[in-house]
Amino acid sequence: MPFPECVPELTDGVTRLRAHRQGDAQRIVEQSTDPDSLRWTTVPAPYGLIQAQDFLTEIEAGWNAAGGVRYWAICAAADPHELYQGTIDLRPRSGSGLAAVGYGLHPEGRGRHLMSGALRLVGRYWFEQCGGARLTWTAIGGNLGSWAVARSAGFTFDVVVPSCTALRTGEIVDEWQGSRDAGTPAHARTPWHRAPAAASVRAAHAGIRFRDWRPEDGQFLEEHDHRAHWLPSRGIPTPDSFSAWLSRRRLYEARGMACGWCLADAETDRPLGDVCLFANDSPFAAGGVAELGYWVSPSARGRAVARAGVEGAMAFAFAADGLGLRRVIAETAADNVASNRVLEVAGFTIWGREAEAVAPDGSFGPAHHWERIG
């Protein structure tokens, strides 16, 4: 059957996927000129009704072609008018069992769980109706909203491909890639350690509180002495590197591989330092292991900021309603007296020593390996 009769309508009771209509054009324009759409997609700019009509023509041609791109309009299942709320597409790779998905929402459709439902519906269609074997997802690096949708529909985060996507501004940025195989469940399979989880963490020392890092915190950061010797250069952000540092932190949290907090002054809310539990290779697992890292701004030293951060993080790490870990490890330079003392007070013990460990600045020297068992 020709378009639009050939478009299968899909629904889960909350989201409905239908064929696009000429009446969708104006809302397609609104979506395509929205700041978030311009930031996170490569939609043409400027974008008006002419471009929307060209898009609708492209959609029809895709459905009318064997093996063409399949587009659905997204709407709320309970809406009797089936008002356009976004688009999701399926791009098969001929004869391979592979397909890619892409999606975007009108501003009015966001925050209503329509897109996660749409992605599950398209996944079911691809795997069950088309016999597909694998679905892939890509996004511009930093697009946590897109990852949230993919994660909720059972996708795994596979890789960050550096500097491989050109924006309309000419900027070259990273790309995120993920996938889902046939037979895997269509729900989140890894945790996301968002800042609200930190609300249950309370410092044992007056004047220090735990909170999430914010974009505006970068202006308060300071240069650190001995930074290159004791911590990797990327481990402690500067005002210039803070944006990239925060983006990496949030990605690790979104993948279930980090849980970190800004240690702030309870009165002024100014950042004083950082504490983070992280895993390098895979998401945290209950009864598993994480590594501990922390730093304090030079002007905040002597206020027991690191001690408060480590003690609070340990309580959350081992709690059943926290991370539920079995073991936390840390590594320090033997000459980092202050850091070693923080770990001793927090109940860590040395389980190993290195005589010639490689420091972040490339030098060699003694190092301690610490652990605390929950």
Coordinates of C-alpha atoms in Angstrom, one line a residue:
M1 CA 0.0 0.0 0.0
P2 CA 1.2 3.5 -0.7
F3 CA 1.8 6.2 2.0
P4 CA 0.1 6.8 4.4
E5 CA -1.9 3.6 4.4
C6 CA 1.4 1.6 4.6
V7 CA 2.4 3.1 7.9
P8 CA 1.6 0.8 10.8
E9 CA 0.1 2.6 13.8
L10 CA 1.8 1.6 17.0
T11 CA 0.7 2.3 20.6
D12 CA 1.4 1.3 24.1
G13 CA -1.6 3.2 25.6
V14 CA 0.5 6.3 26.4
T15 CA 2.3 7.0 23.1
R16 CA 0.8 6.6 19.7
L17 CA 2.9 6.5 16.5
R18 CA 1.1 7.4 13.3
A19 CA 1.7 8.6 9.7
H20 CA 2.8 12.2 9.3
R21 CA 0.2 14.6 7.9
Q22 CA 0.3 17.9 6.1
G23 CA -1.2 19.5 9.2
D24 CA 1.9 18.6 11.1
A25 CA 4.0 21.1 9.1
Q26 CA 3.7 24.1 11.5
R27 CA 4.6 22.1 14.6
I28 CA 7.5 20.6 12.7
V29 CA 8.8 24.2 12.2
E30 CA 8.3 25.0 15.9
Q31 CA 10.2 21.9 16.9
S32 CA 13.0 22.5 14.4
T33 CA 13.5 26.1 15.5
D34 CA 13.5 25.3 19.2
P35 CA 16.8 26.1 20.9
D36 CA 17.3 22.6 22.2
S37 CA 16.7 21.1 18.7
L38 CA 19.2 23.6 17.3
R39 CA 21.7 22.7 20.0
W40 CA 21.5 18.9 19.8
T41 CA 20.6 18.1 16.2
T42 CA 21.8 19.0 12.7
V43 CA 18.4 20.2 11.5
P44 CA 18.9 22.9 8.8
A45 CA 18.8 26.6 9.9
P46 CA 16.9 28.7 9.0
Y47 CA 13.9 26.4 9.0
G48 CA 10.4 27.3 7.8
L49 CA 7.4 25.8 6.1
I50 CA 9.3 25.2 2.9
Q51 CA 11.8 23.0 4.8
A52 CA 8.9 21.3 6.7
Q53 CA 7.2 20.5 3.4
D54 CA 10.4 19.1 2.0
F55 CA 10.7 16.9 5.1
L56 CA 7.1 15.6 4.7
T57 CA 8.0 14.8 1.0
E58 CA 11.1 12.9 2.2
I59 CA 9.0 11.0 4.8
E60 CA 6.5 9.9 2.1
A61 CA 9.3 8.8 -0.2
G62 CA 11.0 6.8 2.5
W63 CA 7.8 4.7 3.2
N64 CA 7.2 4.2 -0.5
A65 CA 10.7 2.8 -1.1
A66 CA 11.6 -0.7 -0.3
G67 CA 14.1 -0.6 2.5
G68 CA 13.6 3.1 2.9
V69 CA 13.7 5.2 6.1
R70 CA 10.6 4.7 8.2
Y71 CA 9.3 7.8 10.0
W72 CA 6.5 8.0 12.5
A73 CA 4.8 11.1 14.0
I74 CA 4.6 10.9 17.8
C75 CA 1.4 11.9 19.7
A76 CA -0.2 11.1 23.0
A77 CA -2.5 8.1 22.9
A78 CA -5.2 9.9 24.9
D79 CA -5.3 12.9 22.5
P80 CA -8.3 12.6 20.3
H81 CA -6.8 15.2 17.9
E82 CA -3.5 13.2 17.6
L83 CA -1.6 16.5 17.8
Y84 CA 2.0 16.2 16.5
Q85 CA 4.5 16.0 19.3
G86 CA 7.6 14.8 17.5
T87 CA 9.2 12.3 15.1
I88 CA 11.0 9.0 15.4
D89 CA 12.7 7.2 12.5
L90 CA 14.1 3.8 11.7
R91 CA 16.9 3.5 9.2
P92 CA 17.5 -0.1 8.1
R93 CA 20.8 -1.3 6.6
S94 CA 19.8 -3.5 3.7
G95 CA 20.0 -7.2 4.4
S96 CA 22.1 -6.8 7.6
G97 CA 19.5 -7.1 10.4
L98 CA 20.9 -3.7 11.6
A99 CA 19.1 -0.4 11.9
A100 CA 19.6 3.0 13.4
V101 CA 17.1 5.1 15.3
G102 CA 16.7 8.9 15.5
Y103 CA 14.2 11.0 17.3
G104 CA 13.2 14.5 18.4
L105 CA 10.3 16.1 20.3
H106 CA 8.3 19.3 20.0
P107 CA 8.9 21.3 23.2
E108 CA 5.3 20.5 24.3
G109 CA 6.0 16.8 24.1
R110 CA 8.9 16.7 26.5
G111 CA 8.7 15.4 30.0
R112 CA 5.7 13.2 29.2
H113 CA 7.5 9.9 28.6
L114 CA 6.3 10.0 25.0
M115 CA 9.7 9.4 23.5
S116 CA 10.8 6.5 25.7
G117 CA 7.5 4.8 24.7
A118 CA 8.1 5.6 21.1
L119 CA 11.5 4.1 21.1
R120 CA 10.3 0.9 22.8
L121 CA 7.5 0.7 20.1
V122 CA 9.9 1.1 17.2
G123 CA 12.3 -1.4 18.8
R124 CA 9.5 -4.0 19.1
Y125 CA 8.5 -3.3 15.5
W126 CA 12.0 -3.8 14.3
F127 CA 12.8 -6.9 16.3
E128 CA 9.4 -8.7 16.1
Q129 CA 7.8 -7.5 12.8
C130 CA 11.0 -7.0 10.7
G131 CA 13.2 -9.7 12.2
G132 CA 15.9 -7.2 13.0
A133 CA 18.9 -8.2 15.1
R134 CA 20.3 -4.9 16.4
L135 CA 19.4 -1.3 16.8
T136 CA 22.0 1.5 17.1
W137 CA 21.7 5.0 18.7
T138 CA 23.9 8.0 18.2
A139 CA 23.8 11.5 19.7
I140 CA 25.9 14.6 19.8
G141 CA 28.3 14.3 22.8
G142 CA 26.7 15.8 25.9
N143 CA 23.1 15.2 25.0
L144 CA 22.1 13.5 28.3
G145 CA 18.4 13.9 27.4
S146 CA 18.8 11.7 24.3
W147 CA 20.8 9.2 26.4
A148 CA 18.1 9.1 29.1
V149 CA 15.6 8.0 26.4
A150 CA 17.9 5.4 25.0
R151 CA 18.8 4.1 28.4
S152 CA 15.2 3.8 29.5
A153 CA 14.5 1.7 26.4
G154 CA 17.2 -0.9 27.1
F155 CA 20.1 0.5 25.1
T156 CA 23.7 0.2 26.4
F157 CA 26.2 3.0 26.1
D158 CA 29.0 1.6 23.9
V159 CA 31.5 4.3 23.1
V160 CA 32.4 8.0 22.8
V161 CA 33.8 8.7 19.3
P162 CA 35.9 11.9 19.6
S163 CA 35.7 14.8 17.2
C164 CA 33.6 13.0 14.5
T165 CA 30.5 15.2 14.1
A166 CA 30.4 18.6 12.4
L167 CA 27.8 21.1 13.7
R168 CA 26.2 23.7 11.5
T169 CA 28.5 26.3 13.3
G170 CA 31.6 24.4 12.0
E171 CA 32.4 23.1 15.4
I172 CA 33.7 19.5 15.5
V173 CA 32.3 17.6 18.5
D174 CA 32.2 14.1 20.0
E175 CA 29.6 11.5 19.2
W176 CA 28.0 9.1 21.6
Q177 CA 27.0 5.6 20.3
G178 CA 24.9 2.9 21.9
S179 CA 22.9 -0.2 20.9
R180 CA 20.3 -2.7 21.8
D181 CA 20.1 -6.3 20.6
A182 CA 17.1 -8.4 19.9
G183 CA 16.0 -10.3 23.0
T184 CA 17.3 -7.7 25.5
P185 CA 14.8 -6.1 27.8
A186 CA 13.4 -2.8 26.9
H187 CA 14.1 -1.1 30.2
A188 CA 17.1 0.5 31.9
R189 CA 19.8 -1.9 32.7
T190 CA 22.3 0.4 34.4
P191 CA 21.8 2.9 37.3
W192 CA 22.0 6.6 36.9
H193 CA 23.5 8.2 39.9
R194 CA 21.9 11.6 39.7
A195 CA 22.4 14.4 42.2
P196 CA 19.2 13.7 44.2
A197 CA 20.8 10.5 45.4
A198 CA 23.3 12.8 47.2
A199 CA 20.5 14.3 49.3
S200 CA 20.8 11.4 51.7
V201 CA 24.5 12.2 52.3
R202 CA 25.2 14.5 55.1
A203 CA 28.6 15.7 56.2
A204 CA 29.6 14.9 59.8
H205 CA 31.3 18.3 60.1
A206 CA 29.5 21.6 60.5
G207 CA 29.7 24.0 57.6
I208 CA 30.0 21.5 54.8
R209 CA 27.2 20.2 52.7
F210 CA 26.9 17.8 49.7
R211 CA 25.2 19.0 46.5
D212 CA 25.5 18.5 42.7
W213 CA 28.0 20.5 40.7
R214 CA 26.4 23.4 38.7
P215 CA 27.6 25.1 35.5
E216 CA 28.2 28.4 37.3
D217 CA 30.5 26.8 39.8
G218 CA 33.4 27.0 37.4
Q219 CA 34.1 30.7 38.2
F220 CA 35.0 29.8 41.8
L221 CA 37.6 27.2 41.1
E222 CA 41.3 27.7 42.0
E223 CA 44.7 26.6 40.7
H224 CA 46.2 23.8 42.8
D225 CA 49.9 23.3 43.8
H226 CA 51.2 19.8 43.3
R227 CA 48.3 19.1 41.1
A228 CA 50.3 17.4 38.4
H229 CA 52.1 15.2 40.9
W230 CA 49.2 14.0 43.0
L231 CA 46.2 14.0 40.6
P232 CA 45.7 13.7 36.8
S233 CA 45.4 17.1 35.2
R234 CA 41.9 16.3 34.2
G235 CA 41.0 15.3 37.7
I236 CA 40.9 18.8 39.2
P237 CA 39.0 21.3 37.0
T238 CA 40.0 24.9 36.4
P239 CA 37.8 27.7 35.3
D240 CA 38.8 27.0 31.7
S241 CA 38.4 23.2 31.9
F242 CA 35.3 23.0 34.2
S243 CA 32.7 22.7 31.4
A244 CA 34.5 19.7 29.9
W245 CA 35.2 18.2 33.3
L246 CA 31.5 18.5 34.3
S247 CA 30.4 16.9 31.0
R248 CA 32.6 13.9 31.7
R249 CA 31.4 13.6 35.2
R250 CA 27.8 13.7 34.2
L251 CA 28.3 11.1 31.5
Y252 CA 30.0 8.7 34.0
E253 CA 27.1 9.2 36.4
A254 CA 24.6 8.6 33.6
R255 CA 26.3 5.4 32.8
G256 CA 26.2 4.2 36.4
M257 CA 30.0 4.4 36.7
A258 CA 30.4 7.4 39.0
C259 CA 28.7 9.0 42.0
G260 CA 30.1 12.4 43.0
W261 CA 29.3 15.5 44.9
C262 CA 30.4 19.1 45.2
L263 CA 31.5 19.9 48.8
A264 CA 30.1 23.3 49.4
D265 CA 30.2 25.9 52.1
A266 CA 26.9 25.5 54.0
E267 CA 26.5 29.3 54.4
T268 CA 27.8 30.8 51.1
D269 CA 27.2 27.7 48.9
R270 CA 30.6 28.3 47.3
P271 CA 32.4 25.1 46.1
L272 CA 35.2 24.0 48.4
G273 CA 36.1 20.6 46.9
D274 CA 34.9 17.4 45.4
V275 CA 34.5 13.7 46.4
C276 CA 33.7 11.0 43.9
L277 CA 33.2 7.2 43.8
F278 CA 33.9 5.8 40.4
A279 CA 34.5 2.6 38.4
N280 CA 36.7 2.6 35.3
D281 CA 35.3 -0.3 33.3
S282 CA 31.7 -1.1 34.2
P283 CA 28.7 0.2 36.2
F284 CA 28.6 -0.2 40.0
A285 CA 27.1 -3.4 41.2
A286 CA 25.7 -4.2 44.7
G287 CA 28.4 -6.0 46.6
G288 CA 31.0 -4.7 44.2
V289 CA 34.0 -2.3 44.3
A290 CA 34.5 1.4 43.6
E291 CA 37.5 3.7 43.7
L292 CA 37.5 6.9 45.7
G293 CA 38.8 10.3 44.6
Y294 CA 38.7 13.7 46.3
W295 CA 40.3 17.2 46.2
V296 CA 40.0 20.5 48.1
S297 CA 40.6 24.0 46.9
P298 CA 43.7 25.6 48.4
S299 CA 41.8 28.3 50.2
A300 CA 39.6 25.7 51.9
R301 CA 42.3 23.6 53.4
G302 CA 42.3 23.2 57.2
R303 CA 38.5 23.1 57.4
A304 CA 38.2 19.2 57.3
V305 CA 36.5 19.4 54.0
A306 CA 38.2 16.3 52.6
R307 CA 37.5 14.4 55.8
A308 CA 33.8 15.4 55.7
G309 CA 33.6 14.4 52.1
V310 CA 35.2 11.0 52.5
E311 CA 33.2 10.1 55.6
G312 CA 29.9 11.1 53.9
A313 CA 30.8 9.3 50.7
M314 CA 31.7 6.1 52.6
A315 CA 28.4 6.1 54.5
F316 CA 26.6 6.3 51.1
A317 CA 28.9 3.8 49.5
F318 CA 28.1 1.0 51.9
A319 CA 24.5 1.7 52.8
A320 CA 21.9 -0.7 51.5
D321 CA 19.9 2.3 50.2
G322 CA 23.0 3.9 48.8
L323 CA 25.4 2.0 46.5
G324 CA 25.5 -1.2 48.5
L325 CA 29.2 -1.7 47.9
R326 CA 31.5 -4.3 49.5
R327 CA 34.8 -2.6 49.1
V328 CA 36.2 0.9 48.3
I329 CA 39.8 1.4 47.2
A330 CA 42.1 4.5 46.8
E331 CA 45.6 5.3 45.8
T332 CA 47.8 8.0 47.0
A333 CA 51.4 9.2 46.7
A334 CA 53.4 8.3 49.8
D335 CA 54.4 11.9 50.2
N336 CA 50.8 13.2 50.2
V337 CA 50.6 13.4 53.9
A338 CA 47.3 15.2 54.2
S339 CA 45.5 12.8 51.9
N340 CA 47.0 9.8 53.6
R341 CA 45.7 11.1 57.0
V342 CA 42.2 11.6 55.6
L343 CA 42.0 7.9 54.6
E344 CA 43.4 6.7 57.9
V345 CA 40.8 8.7 59.8
A346 CA 38.1 7.3 57.5
G347 CA 39.0 3.7 58.4
F348 CA 41.1 2.8 55.3
T349 CA 44.1 0.5 55.6
I350 CA 47.0 0.0 53.3
W351 CA 46.9 -3.2 51.4
G352 CA 49.8 -2.6 49.1
R353 CA 52.8 -0.4 48.4
E354 CA 54.7 0.5 45.2
A355 CA 58.3 1.7 45.3
E356 CA 58.3 3.2 41.8
A357 CA 54.7 4.1 40.9
V358 CA 54.1 6.4 37.9
A359 CA 52.7 9.7 39.0
P360 CA 50.2 11.7 36.9
D361 CA 53.0 14.1 35.9
G362 CA 55.1 11.1 34.6
S363 CA 57.5 11.0 37.5
F364 CA 58.2 7.9 39.6
G365 CA 57.9 7.5 43.4
P366 CA 56.4 5.5 46.2
A367 CA 52.7 5.0 46.4
H368 CA 50.2 3.5 48.8
H369 CA 47.1 1.4 47.9
W370 CA 44.3 1.7 50.4
E371 CA 41.0 -0.2 51.0
R372 CA 38.0 -0.1 53.3
I373 CA 35.6 -3.1 53.5
G374 CA 32.0 -2.3 54.2

